[in-house]
mmCIF file of C-alpha atoms in Angstrom:
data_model
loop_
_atom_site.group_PDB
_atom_site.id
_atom_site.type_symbol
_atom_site.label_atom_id
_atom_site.label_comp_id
_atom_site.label_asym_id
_atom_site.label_seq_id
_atom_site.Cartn_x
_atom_site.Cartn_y
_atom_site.Cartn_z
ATOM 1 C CA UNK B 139 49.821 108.609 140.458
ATOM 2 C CA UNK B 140 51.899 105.251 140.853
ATOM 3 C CA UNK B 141 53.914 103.929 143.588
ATOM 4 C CA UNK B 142 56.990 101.906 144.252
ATOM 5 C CA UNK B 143 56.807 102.358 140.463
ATOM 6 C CA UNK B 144 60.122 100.604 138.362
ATOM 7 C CA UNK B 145 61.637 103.204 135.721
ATOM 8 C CA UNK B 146 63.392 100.013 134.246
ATOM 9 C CA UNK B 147 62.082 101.403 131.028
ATOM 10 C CA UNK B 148 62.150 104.574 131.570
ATOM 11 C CA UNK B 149 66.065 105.044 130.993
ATOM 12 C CA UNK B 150 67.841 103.734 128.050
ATOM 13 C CA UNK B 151 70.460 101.917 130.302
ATOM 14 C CA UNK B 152 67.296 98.970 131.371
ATOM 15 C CA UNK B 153 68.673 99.508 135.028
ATOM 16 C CA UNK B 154 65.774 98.349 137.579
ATOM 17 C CA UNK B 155 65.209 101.650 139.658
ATOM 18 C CA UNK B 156 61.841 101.899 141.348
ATOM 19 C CA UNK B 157 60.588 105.623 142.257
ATOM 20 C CA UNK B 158 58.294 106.097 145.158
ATOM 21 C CA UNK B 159 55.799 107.452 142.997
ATOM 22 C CA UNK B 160 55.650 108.408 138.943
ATOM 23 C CA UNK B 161 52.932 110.255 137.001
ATOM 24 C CA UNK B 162 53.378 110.999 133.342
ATOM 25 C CA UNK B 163 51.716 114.109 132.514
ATOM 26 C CA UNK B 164 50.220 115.497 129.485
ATOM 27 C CA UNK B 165 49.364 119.239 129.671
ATOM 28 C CA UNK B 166 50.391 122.255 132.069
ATOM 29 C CA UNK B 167 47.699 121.905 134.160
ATOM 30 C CA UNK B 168 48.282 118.386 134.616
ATOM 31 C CA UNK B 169 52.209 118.885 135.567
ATOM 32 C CA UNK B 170 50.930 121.616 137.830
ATOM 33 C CA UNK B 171 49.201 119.220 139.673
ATOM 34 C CA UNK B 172 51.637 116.289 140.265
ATOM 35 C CA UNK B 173 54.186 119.660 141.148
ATOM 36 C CA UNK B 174 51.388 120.768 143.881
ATOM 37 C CA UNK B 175 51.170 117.026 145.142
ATOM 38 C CA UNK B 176 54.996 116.771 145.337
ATOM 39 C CA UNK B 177 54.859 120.311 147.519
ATOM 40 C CA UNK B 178 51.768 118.776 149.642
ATOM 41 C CA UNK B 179 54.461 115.338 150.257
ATOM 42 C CA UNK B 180 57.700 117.278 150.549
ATOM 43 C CA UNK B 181 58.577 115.067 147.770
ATOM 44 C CA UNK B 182 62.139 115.687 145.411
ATOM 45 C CA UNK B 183 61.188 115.753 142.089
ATOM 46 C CA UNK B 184 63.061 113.396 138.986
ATOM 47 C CA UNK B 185 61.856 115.106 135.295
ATOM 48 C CA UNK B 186 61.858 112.254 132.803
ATOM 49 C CA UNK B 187 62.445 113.077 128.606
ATOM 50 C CA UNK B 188 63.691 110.003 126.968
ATOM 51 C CA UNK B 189 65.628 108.725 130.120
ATOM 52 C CA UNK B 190 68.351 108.386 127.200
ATOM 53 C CA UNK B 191 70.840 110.977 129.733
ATOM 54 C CA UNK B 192 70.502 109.613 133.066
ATOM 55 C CA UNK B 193 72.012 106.814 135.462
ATOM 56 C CA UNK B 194 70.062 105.931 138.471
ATOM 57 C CA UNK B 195 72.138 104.695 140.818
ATOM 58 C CA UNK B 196 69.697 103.840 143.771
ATOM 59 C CA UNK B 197 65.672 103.765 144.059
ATOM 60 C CA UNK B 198 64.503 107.442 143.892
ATOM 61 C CA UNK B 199 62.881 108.170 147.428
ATOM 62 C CA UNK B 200 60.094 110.898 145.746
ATOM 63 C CA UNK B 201 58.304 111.537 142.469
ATOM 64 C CA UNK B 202 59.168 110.601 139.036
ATOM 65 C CA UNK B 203 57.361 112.957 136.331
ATOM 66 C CA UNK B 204 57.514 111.796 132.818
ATOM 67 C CA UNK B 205 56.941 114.380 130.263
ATOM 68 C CA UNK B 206 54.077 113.237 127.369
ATOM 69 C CA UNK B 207 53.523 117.125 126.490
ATOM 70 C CA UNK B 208 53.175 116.221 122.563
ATOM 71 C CA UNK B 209 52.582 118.916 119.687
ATOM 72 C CA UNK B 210 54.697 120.966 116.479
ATOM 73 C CA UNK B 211 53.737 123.764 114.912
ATOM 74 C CA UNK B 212 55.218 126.246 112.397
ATOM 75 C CA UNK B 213 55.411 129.986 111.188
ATOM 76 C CA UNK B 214 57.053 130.922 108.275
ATOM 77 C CA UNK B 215 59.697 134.010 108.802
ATOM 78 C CA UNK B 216 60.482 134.718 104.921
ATOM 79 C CA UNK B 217 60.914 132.469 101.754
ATOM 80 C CA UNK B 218 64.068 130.751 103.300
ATOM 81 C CA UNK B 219 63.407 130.459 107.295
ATOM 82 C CA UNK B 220 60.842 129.143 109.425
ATOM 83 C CA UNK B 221 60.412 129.192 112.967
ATOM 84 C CA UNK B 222 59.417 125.589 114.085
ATOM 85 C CA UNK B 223 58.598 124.608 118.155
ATOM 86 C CA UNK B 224 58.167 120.990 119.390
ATOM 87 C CA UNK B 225 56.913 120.330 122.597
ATOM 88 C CA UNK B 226 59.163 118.514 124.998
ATOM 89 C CA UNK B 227 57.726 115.187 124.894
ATOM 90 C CA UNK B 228 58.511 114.696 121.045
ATOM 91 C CA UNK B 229 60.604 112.029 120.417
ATOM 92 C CA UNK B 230 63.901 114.052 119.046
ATOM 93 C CA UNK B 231 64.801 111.870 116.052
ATOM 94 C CA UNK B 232 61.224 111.693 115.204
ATOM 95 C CA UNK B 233 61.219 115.722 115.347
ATOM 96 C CA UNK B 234 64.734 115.611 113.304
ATOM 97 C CA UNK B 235 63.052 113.329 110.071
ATOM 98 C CA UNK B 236 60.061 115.458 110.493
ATOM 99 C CA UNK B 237 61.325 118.551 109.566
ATOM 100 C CA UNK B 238 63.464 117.058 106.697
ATOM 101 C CA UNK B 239 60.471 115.255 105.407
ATOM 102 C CA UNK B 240 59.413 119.315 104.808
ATOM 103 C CA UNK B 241 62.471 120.104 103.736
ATOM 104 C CA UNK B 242 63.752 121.946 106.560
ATOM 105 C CA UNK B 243 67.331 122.230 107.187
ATOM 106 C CA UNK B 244 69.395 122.985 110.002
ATOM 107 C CA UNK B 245 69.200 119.559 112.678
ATOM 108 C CA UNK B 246 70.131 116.963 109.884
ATOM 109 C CA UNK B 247 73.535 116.382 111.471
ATOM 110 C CA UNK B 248 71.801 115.792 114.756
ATOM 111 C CA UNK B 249 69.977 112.600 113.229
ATOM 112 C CA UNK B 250 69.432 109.437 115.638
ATOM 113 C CA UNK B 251 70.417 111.750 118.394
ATOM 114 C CA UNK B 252 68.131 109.672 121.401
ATOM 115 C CA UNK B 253 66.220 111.136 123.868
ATOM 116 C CA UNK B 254 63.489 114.189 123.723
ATOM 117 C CA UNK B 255 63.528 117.685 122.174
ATOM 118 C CA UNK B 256 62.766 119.102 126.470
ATOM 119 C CA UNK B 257 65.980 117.763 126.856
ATOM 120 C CA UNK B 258 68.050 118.890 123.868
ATOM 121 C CA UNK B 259 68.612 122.310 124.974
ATOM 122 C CA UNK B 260 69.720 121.050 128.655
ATOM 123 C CA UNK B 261 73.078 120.241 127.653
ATOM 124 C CA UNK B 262 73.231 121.652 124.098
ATOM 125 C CA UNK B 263 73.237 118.294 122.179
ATOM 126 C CA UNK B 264 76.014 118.119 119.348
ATOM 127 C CA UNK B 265 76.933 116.290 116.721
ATOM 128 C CA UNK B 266 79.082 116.266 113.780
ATOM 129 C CA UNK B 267 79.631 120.047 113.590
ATOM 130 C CA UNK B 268 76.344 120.816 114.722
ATOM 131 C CA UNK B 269 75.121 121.954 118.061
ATOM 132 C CA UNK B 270 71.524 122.714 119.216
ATOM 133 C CA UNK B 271 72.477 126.631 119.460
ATOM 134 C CA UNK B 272 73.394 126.987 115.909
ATOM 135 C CA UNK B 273 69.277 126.707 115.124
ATOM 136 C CA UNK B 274 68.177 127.474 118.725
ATOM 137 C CA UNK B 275 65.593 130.118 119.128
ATOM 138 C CA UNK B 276 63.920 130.189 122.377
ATOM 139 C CA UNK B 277 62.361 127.695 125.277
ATOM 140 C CA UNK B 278 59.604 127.735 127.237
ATOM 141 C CA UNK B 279 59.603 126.723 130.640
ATOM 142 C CA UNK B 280 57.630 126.405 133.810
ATOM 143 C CA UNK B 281 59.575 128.028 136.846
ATOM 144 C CA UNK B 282 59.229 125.686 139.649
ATOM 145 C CA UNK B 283 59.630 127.867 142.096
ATOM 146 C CA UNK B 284 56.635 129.773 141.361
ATOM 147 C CA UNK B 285 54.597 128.087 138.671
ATOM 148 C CA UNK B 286 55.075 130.658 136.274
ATOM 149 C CA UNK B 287 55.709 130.385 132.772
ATOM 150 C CA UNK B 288 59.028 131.899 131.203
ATOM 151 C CA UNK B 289 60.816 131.960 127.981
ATOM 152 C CA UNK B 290 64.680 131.872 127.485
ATOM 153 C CA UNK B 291 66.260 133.158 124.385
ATOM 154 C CA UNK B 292 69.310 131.915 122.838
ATOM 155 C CA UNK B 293 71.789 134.716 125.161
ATOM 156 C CA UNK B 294 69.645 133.592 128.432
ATOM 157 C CA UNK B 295 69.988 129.972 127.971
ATOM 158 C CA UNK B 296 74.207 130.425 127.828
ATOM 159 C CA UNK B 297 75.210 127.841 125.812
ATOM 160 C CA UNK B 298 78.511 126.126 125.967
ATOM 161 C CA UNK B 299 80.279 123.035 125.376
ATOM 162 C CA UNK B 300 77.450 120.149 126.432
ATOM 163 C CA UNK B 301 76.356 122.684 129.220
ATOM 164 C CA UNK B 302 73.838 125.658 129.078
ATOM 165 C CA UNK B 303 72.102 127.380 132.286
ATOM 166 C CA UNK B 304 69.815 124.392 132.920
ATOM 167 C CA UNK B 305 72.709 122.184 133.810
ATOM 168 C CA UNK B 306 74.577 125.672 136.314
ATOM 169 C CA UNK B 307 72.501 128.103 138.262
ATOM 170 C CA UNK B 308 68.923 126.946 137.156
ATOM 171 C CA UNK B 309 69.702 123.010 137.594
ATOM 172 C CA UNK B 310 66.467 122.108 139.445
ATOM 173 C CA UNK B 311 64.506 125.077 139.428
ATOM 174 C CA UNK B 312 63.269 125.007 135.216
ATOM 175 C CA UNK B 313 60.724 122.131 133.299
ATOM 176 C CA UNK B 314 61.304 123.058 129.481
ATOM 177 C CA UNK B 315 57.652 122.966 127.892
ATOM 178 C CA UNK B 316 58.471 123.246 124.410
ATOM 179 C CA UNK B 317 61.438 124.507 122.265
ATOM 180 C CA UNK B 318 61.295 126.404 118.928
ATOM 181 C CA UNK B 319 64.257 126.569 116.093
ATOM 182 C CA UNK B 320 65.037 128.522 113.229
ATOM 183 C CA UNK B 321 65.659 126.446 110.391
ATOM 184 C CA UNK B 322 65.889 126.651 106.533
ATOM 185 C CA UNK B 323 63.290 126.424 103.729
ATOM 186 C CA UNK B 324 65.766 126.448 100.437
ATOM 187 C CA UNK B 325 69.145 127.907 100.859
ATOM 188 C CA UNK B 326 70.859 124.962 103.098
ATOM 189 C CA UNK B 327 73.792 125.326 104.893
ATOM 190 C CA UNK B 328 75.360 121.415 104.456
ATOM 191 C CA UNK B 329 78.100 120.553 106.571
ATOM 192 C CA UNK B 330 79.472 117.735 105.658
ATOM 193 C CA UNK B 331 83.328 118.407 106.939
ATOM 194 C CA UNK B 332 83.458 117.098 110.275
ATOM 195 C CA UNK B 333 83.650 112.994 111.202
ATOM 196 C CA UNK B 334 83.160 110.607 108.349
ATOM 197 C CA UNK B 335 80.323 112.545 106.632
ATOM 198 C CA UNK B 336 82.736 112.902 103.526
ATOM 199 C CA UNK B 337 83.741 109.698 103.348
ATOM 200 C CA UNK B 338 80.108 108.081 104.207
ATOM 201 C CA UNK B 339 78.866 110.253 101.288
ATOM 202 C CA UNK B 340 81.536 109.095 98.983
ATOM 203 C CA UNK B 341 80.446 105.472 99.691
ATOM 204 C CA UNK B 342 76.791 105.855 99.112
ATOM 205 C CA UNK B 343 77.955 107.785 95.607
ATOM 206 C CA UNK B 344 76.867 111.205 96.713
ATOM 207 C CA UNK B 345 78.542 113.823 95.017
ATOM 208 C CA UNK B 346 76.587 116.802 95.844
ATOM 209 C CA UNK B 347 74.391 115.981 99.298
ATOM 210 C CA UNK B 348 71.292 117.624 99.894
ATOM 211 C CA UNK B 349 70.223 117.547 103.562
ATOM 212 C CA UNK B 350 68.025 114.656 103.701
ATOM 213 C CA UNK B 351 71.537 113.060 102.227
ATOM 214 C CA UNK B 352 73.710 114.206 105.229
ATOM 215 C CA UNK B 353 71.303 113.092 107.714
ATOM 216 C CA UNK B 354 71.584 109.240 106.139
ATOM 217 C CA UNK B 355 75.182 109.442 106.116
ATOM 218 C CA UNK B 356 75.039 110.352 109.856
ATOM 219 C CA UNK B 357 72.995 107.362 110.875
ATOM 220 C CA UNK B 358 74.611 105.189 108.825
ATOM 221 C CA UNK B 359 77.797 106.286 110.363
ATOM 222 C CA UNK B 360 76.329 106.234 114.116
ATOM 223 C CA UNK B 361 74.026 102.735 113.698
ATOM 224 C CA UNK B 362 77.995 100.899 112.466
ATOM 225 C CA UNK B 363 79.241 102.235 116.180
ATOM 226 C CA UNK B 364 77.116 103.016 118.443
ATOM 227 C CA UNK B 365 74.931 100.486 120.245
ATOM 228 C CA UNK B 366 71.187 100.788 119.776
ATOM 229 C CA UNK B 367 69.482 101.569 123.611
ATOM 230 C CA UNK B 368 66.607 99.131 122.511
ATOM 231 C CA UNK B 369 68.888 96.082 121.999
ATOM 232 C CA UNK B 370 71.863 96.983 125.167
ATOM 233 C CA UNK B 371 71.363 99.354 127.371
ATOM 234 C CA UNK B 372 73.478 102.651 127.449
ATOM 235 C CA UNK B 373 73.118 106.518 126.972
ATOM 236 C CA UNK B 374 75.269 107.216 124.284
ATOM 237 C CA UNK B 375 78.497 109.278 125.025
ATOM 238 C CA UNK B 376 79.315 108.602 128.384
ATOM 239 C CA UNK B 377 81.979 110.673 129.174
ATOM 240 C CA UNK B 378 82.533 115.041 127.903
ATOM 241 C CA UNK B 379 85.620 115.290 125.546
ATOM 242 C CA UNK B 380 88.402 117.206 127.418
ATOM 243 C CA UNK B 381 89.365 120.839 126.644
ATOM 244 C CA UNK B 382 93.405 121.213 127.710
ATOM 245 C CA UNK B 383 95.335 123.860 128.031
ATOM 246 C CA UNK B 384 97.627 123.710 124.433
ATOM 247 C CA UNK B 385 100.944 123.592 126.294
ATOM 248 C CA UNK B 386 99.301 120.405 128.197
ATOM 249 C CA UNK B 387 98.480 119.015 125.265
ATOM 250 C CA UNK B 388 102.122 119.764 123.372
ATOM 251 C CA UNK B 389 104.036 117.989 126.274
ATOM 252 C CA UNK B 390 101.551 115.043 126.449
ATOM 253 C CA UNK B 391 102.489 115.035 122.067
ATOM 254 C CA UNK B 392 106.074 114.729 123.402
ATOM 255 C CA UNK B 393 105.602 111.505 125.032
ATOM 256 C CA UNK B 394 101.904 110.433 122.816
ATOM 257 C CA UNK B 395 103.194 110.920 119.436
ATOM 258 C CA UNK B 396 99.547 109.757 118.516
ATOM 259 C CA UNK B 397 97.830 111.506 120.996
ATOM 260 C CA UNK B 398 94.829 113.094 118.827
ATOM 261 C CA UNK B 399 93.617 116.802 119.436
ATOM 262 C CA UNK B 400 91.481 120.053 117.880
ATOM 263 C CA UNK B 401 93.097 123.216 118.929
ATOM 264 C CA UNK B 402 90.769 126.394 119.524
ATOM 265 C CA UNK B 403 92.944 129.023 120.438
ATOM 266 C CA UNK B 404 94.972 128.429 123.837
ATOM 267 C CA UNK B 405 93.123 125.261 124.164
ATOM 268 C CA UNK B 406 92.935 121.712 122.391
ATOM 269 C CA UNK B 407 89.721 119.548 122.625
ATOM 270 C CA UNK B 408 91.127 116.085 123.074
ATOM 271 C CA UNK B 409 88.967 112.738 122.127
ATOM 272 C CA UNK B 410 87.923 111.193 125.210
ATOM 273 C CA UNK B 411 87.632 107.949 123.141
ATOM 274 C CA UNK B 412 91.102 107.710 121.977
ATOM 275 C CA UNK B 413 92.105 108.224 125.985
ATOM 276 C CA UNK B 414 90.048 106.000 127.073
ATOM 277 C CA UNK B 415 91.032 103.074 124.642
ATOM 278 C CA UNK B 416 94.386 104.005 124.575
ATOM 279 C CA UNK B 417 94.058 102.626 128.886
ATOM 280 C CA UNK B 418 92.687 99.347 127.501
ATOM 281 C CA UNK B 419 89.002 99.927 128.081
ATOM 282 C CA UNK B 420 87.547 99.296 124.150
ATOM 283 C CA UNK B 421 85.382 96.045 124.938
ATOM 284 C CA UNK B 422 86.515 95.902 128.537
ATOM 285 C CA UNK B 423 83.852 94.076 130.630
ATOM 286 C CA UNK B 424 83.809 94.209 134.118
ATOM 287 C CA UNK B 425 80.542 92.013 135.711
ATOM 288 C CA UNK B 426 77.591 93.805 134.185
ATOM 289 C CA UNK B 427 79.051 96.574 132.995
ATOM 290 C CA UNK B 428 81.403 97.137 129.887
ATOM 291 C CA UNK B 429 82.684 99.674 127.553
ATOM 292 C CA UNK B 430 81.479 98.948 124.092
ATOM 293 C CA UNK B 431 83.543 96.994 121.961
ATOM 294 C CA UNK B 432 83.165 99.526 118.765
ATOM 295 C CA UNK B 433 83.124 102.927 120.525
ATOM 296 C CA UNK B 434 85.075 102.839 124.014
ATOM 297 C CA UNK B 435 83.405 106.258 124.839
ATOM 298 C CA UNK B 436 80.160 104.360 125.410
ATOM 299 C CA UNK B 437 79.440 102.248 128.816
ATOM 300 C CA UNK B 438 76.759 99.177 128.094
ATOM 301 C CA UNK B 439 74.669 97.277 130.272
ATOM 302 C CA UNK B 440 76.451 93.939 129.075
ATOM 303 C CA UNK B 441 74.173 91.840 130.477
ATOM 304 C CA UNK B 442 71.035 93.645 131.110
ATOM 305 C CA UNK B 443 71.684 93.450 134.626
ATOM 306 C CA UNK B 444 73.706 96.043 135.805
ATOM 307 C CA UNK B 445 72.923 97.831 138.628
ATOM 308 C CA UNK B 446 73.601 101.856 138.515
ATOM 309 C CA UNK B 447 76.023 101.930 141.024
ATOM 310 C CA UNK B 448 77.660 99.093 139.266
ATOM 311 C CA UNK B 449 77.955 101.220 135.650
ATOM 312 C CA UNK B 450 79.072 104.196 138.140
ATOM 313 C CA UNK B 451 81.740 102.728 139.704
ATOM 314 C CA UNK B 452 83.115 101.306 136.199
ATOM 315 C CA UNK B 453 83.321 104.238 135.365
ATOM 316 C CA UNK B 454 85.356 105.792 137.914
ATOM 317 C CA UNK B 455 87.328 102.954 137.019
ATOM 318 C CA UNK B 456 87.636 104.383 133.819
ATOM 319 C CA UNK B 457 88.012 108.148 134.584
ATOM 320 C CA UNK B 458 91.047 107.146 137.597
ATOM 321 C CA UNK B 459 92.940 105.163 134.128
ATOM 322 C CA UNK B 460 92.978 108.474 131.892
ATOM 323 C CA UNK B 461 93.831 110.434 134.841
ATOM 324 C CA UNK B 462 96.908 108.103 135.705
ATOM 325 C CA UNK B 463 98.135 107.945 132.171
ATOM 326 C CA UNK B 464 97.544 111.171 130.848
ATOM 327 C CA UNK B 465 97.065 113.346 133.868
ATOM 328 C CA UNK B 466 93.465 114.851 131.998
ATOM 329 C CA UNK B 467 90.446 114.449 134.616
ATOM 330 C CA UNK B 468 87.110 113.065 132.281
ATOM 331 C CA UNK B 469 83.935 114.087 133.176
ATOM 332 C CA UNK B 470 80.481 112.405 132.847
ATOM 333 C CA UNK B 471 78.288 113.934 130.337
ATOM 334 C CA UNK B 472 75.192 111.278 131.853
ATOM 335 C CA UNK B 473 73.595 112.750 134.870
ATOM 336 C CA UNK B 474 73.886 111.075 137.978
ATOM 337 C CA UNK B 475 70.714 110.170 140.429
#
């Protein structure tokens, strides 16, 4: 147990928060401790994966718990699927080339994805077609309420857009242990339709992709536009892309000829990048902070020195823009301390 301890690199955005006291624990019994001394202190608690989905905006005023819990193991289902759980410490790219260094398919869309596998299942990390629940099985987590261990299937955990029950009602209350997934032995499924998979294929003379294929197309593809967190800090996707109602959206076409948009039913899922450049923001720099020059969705520490608040407040900056032009209200997909 450390105090007045600095989670500067602890979160992928390098800002200098200190915590009043952080522990990184490596087994149950271990986290059950540093959860009994928190009780003892009447100290709020701060869960740390790969800090890759968080902004601290001030110094955290109780105790900061980084998650170590390390471990995969397997059981075959049949000759095509296995069942495969990593606990939530694993590093989640690290789990992704794992599993398609067996062979297994399923997650090779979600390549160079940052953060932990604990935290994939918190807000149902997508990419490129592919969300966690397409592969999801089940969690385990520790119920802090009671200290008792419980596992959430695929229907418990209620899945949606970048959301699932960890982020609603049981915000606070779960630790996820460990997460297991259903994924492929032989007969793939390879989606290769959505972004610029096809064309990234196409360049690197692929003709017929096998998974291991897709998943190099996908970091080539995210490593020409996204910053890496170890060179400037930032946490990927800052902002949710907008779901408007489709008459919205057809009015908005009326005066945005341009205005980009993927119906689903009543409703149209609208690129918060495009919005958010379309304001002026691509490579906009503002002290410390900035949105990045190549992807406008994603807010950098420009300088290294950004303060939380300082990244928070650009973007509200941001989000007030795209409400003024377009009337659509963007919402942070980065959690807020």
């Amino acid at each position: 147990m450390q105090e007045n301890f600095s989670l500067k690199p602890y979160n992928t955005f390098g800002v200098d928060a200190k915590a009043k006291y952080f522990t990184e624990i490596n087994s149950i019994e271990t986290l059950k401790d540093a959860l009994n001394f928190s009780k003892e202190k009447s100290l709020p608690l701060l869960f740390l994966g790969g800090g890759s989905n968080i902004l601290l905006t001030k110094d955290f005023d109780g105790l900061a718990i980084k998650l170590g819990l390390k471990g995969i193991s397997e059981k075959d289902l049949n000759e095509n699927e296995v069942l495969i759980t990593a606990k939530a410490g694993e590093n989640w790219h690290e789990f992704v080339m794992y599993c398609l260094k067996k062979n297994y398919g399923g997650l090779e869309n979600l390549s160079l994805i940052p953060g932990n596998v604990g935290t994939s299942p918190m807000q149902n990390i997508g990419a490129y077609g592919t969300e966690i629940k397409d592969v999801f099985v089940s969690c385990l987590v520790l119920d802090l309420e009671n200290l008792e261990l419980k596992t959430f299937d695929l229907e418990e955990c209620r899945f949606g857009y970048r959301d699932s029950i960890f982020k609603q009602e049981g915000k606070g209350r779960y630790v996820i242990l460990e997460v297991t997934f259903k994924l492929t032995k032989k007969e793939h499924h390879i989606k290769t339709e959505y972004g610029a998979i096809t064309s990234e294929l196409e360049n690197l003379g692929i003709a017929h992709p096998t998974i291991q294929d897709v998943s190099q197309a996908v970091i080539n593809i995210r490593q020409s536009k996204l910053p890496d967190p170890k060179k400037i800090g930032n946490a990927g996707s800052f902002f949710k892309n907008p779901t408007i109602p489709l008459v919205q959206f057809e009015e908005l076409k009326q005066k945005f000829e341009n205005i980009q948009g993927y119906p689903n039913g009543n409703m149209v899922k609208v690129p918060a990048g495009w919005l958010i450049e379309q304001c002026g923001w691509k490579g906009k720099q503002i002290g410390n902070a900035a949105s990045h020059k190549l992807q406008s969705l994603v807010i950098i520490n420009a300088t290294g020195e950004a303060t939380g608040k300082e990244i928070f407040d650009f973007s509200t900056e941001i989000i007030n823009s795209v409400k003024e032009k377009f009337g659509i209200e963007l919402e942070r997909e980065v959690n807020i301390i």
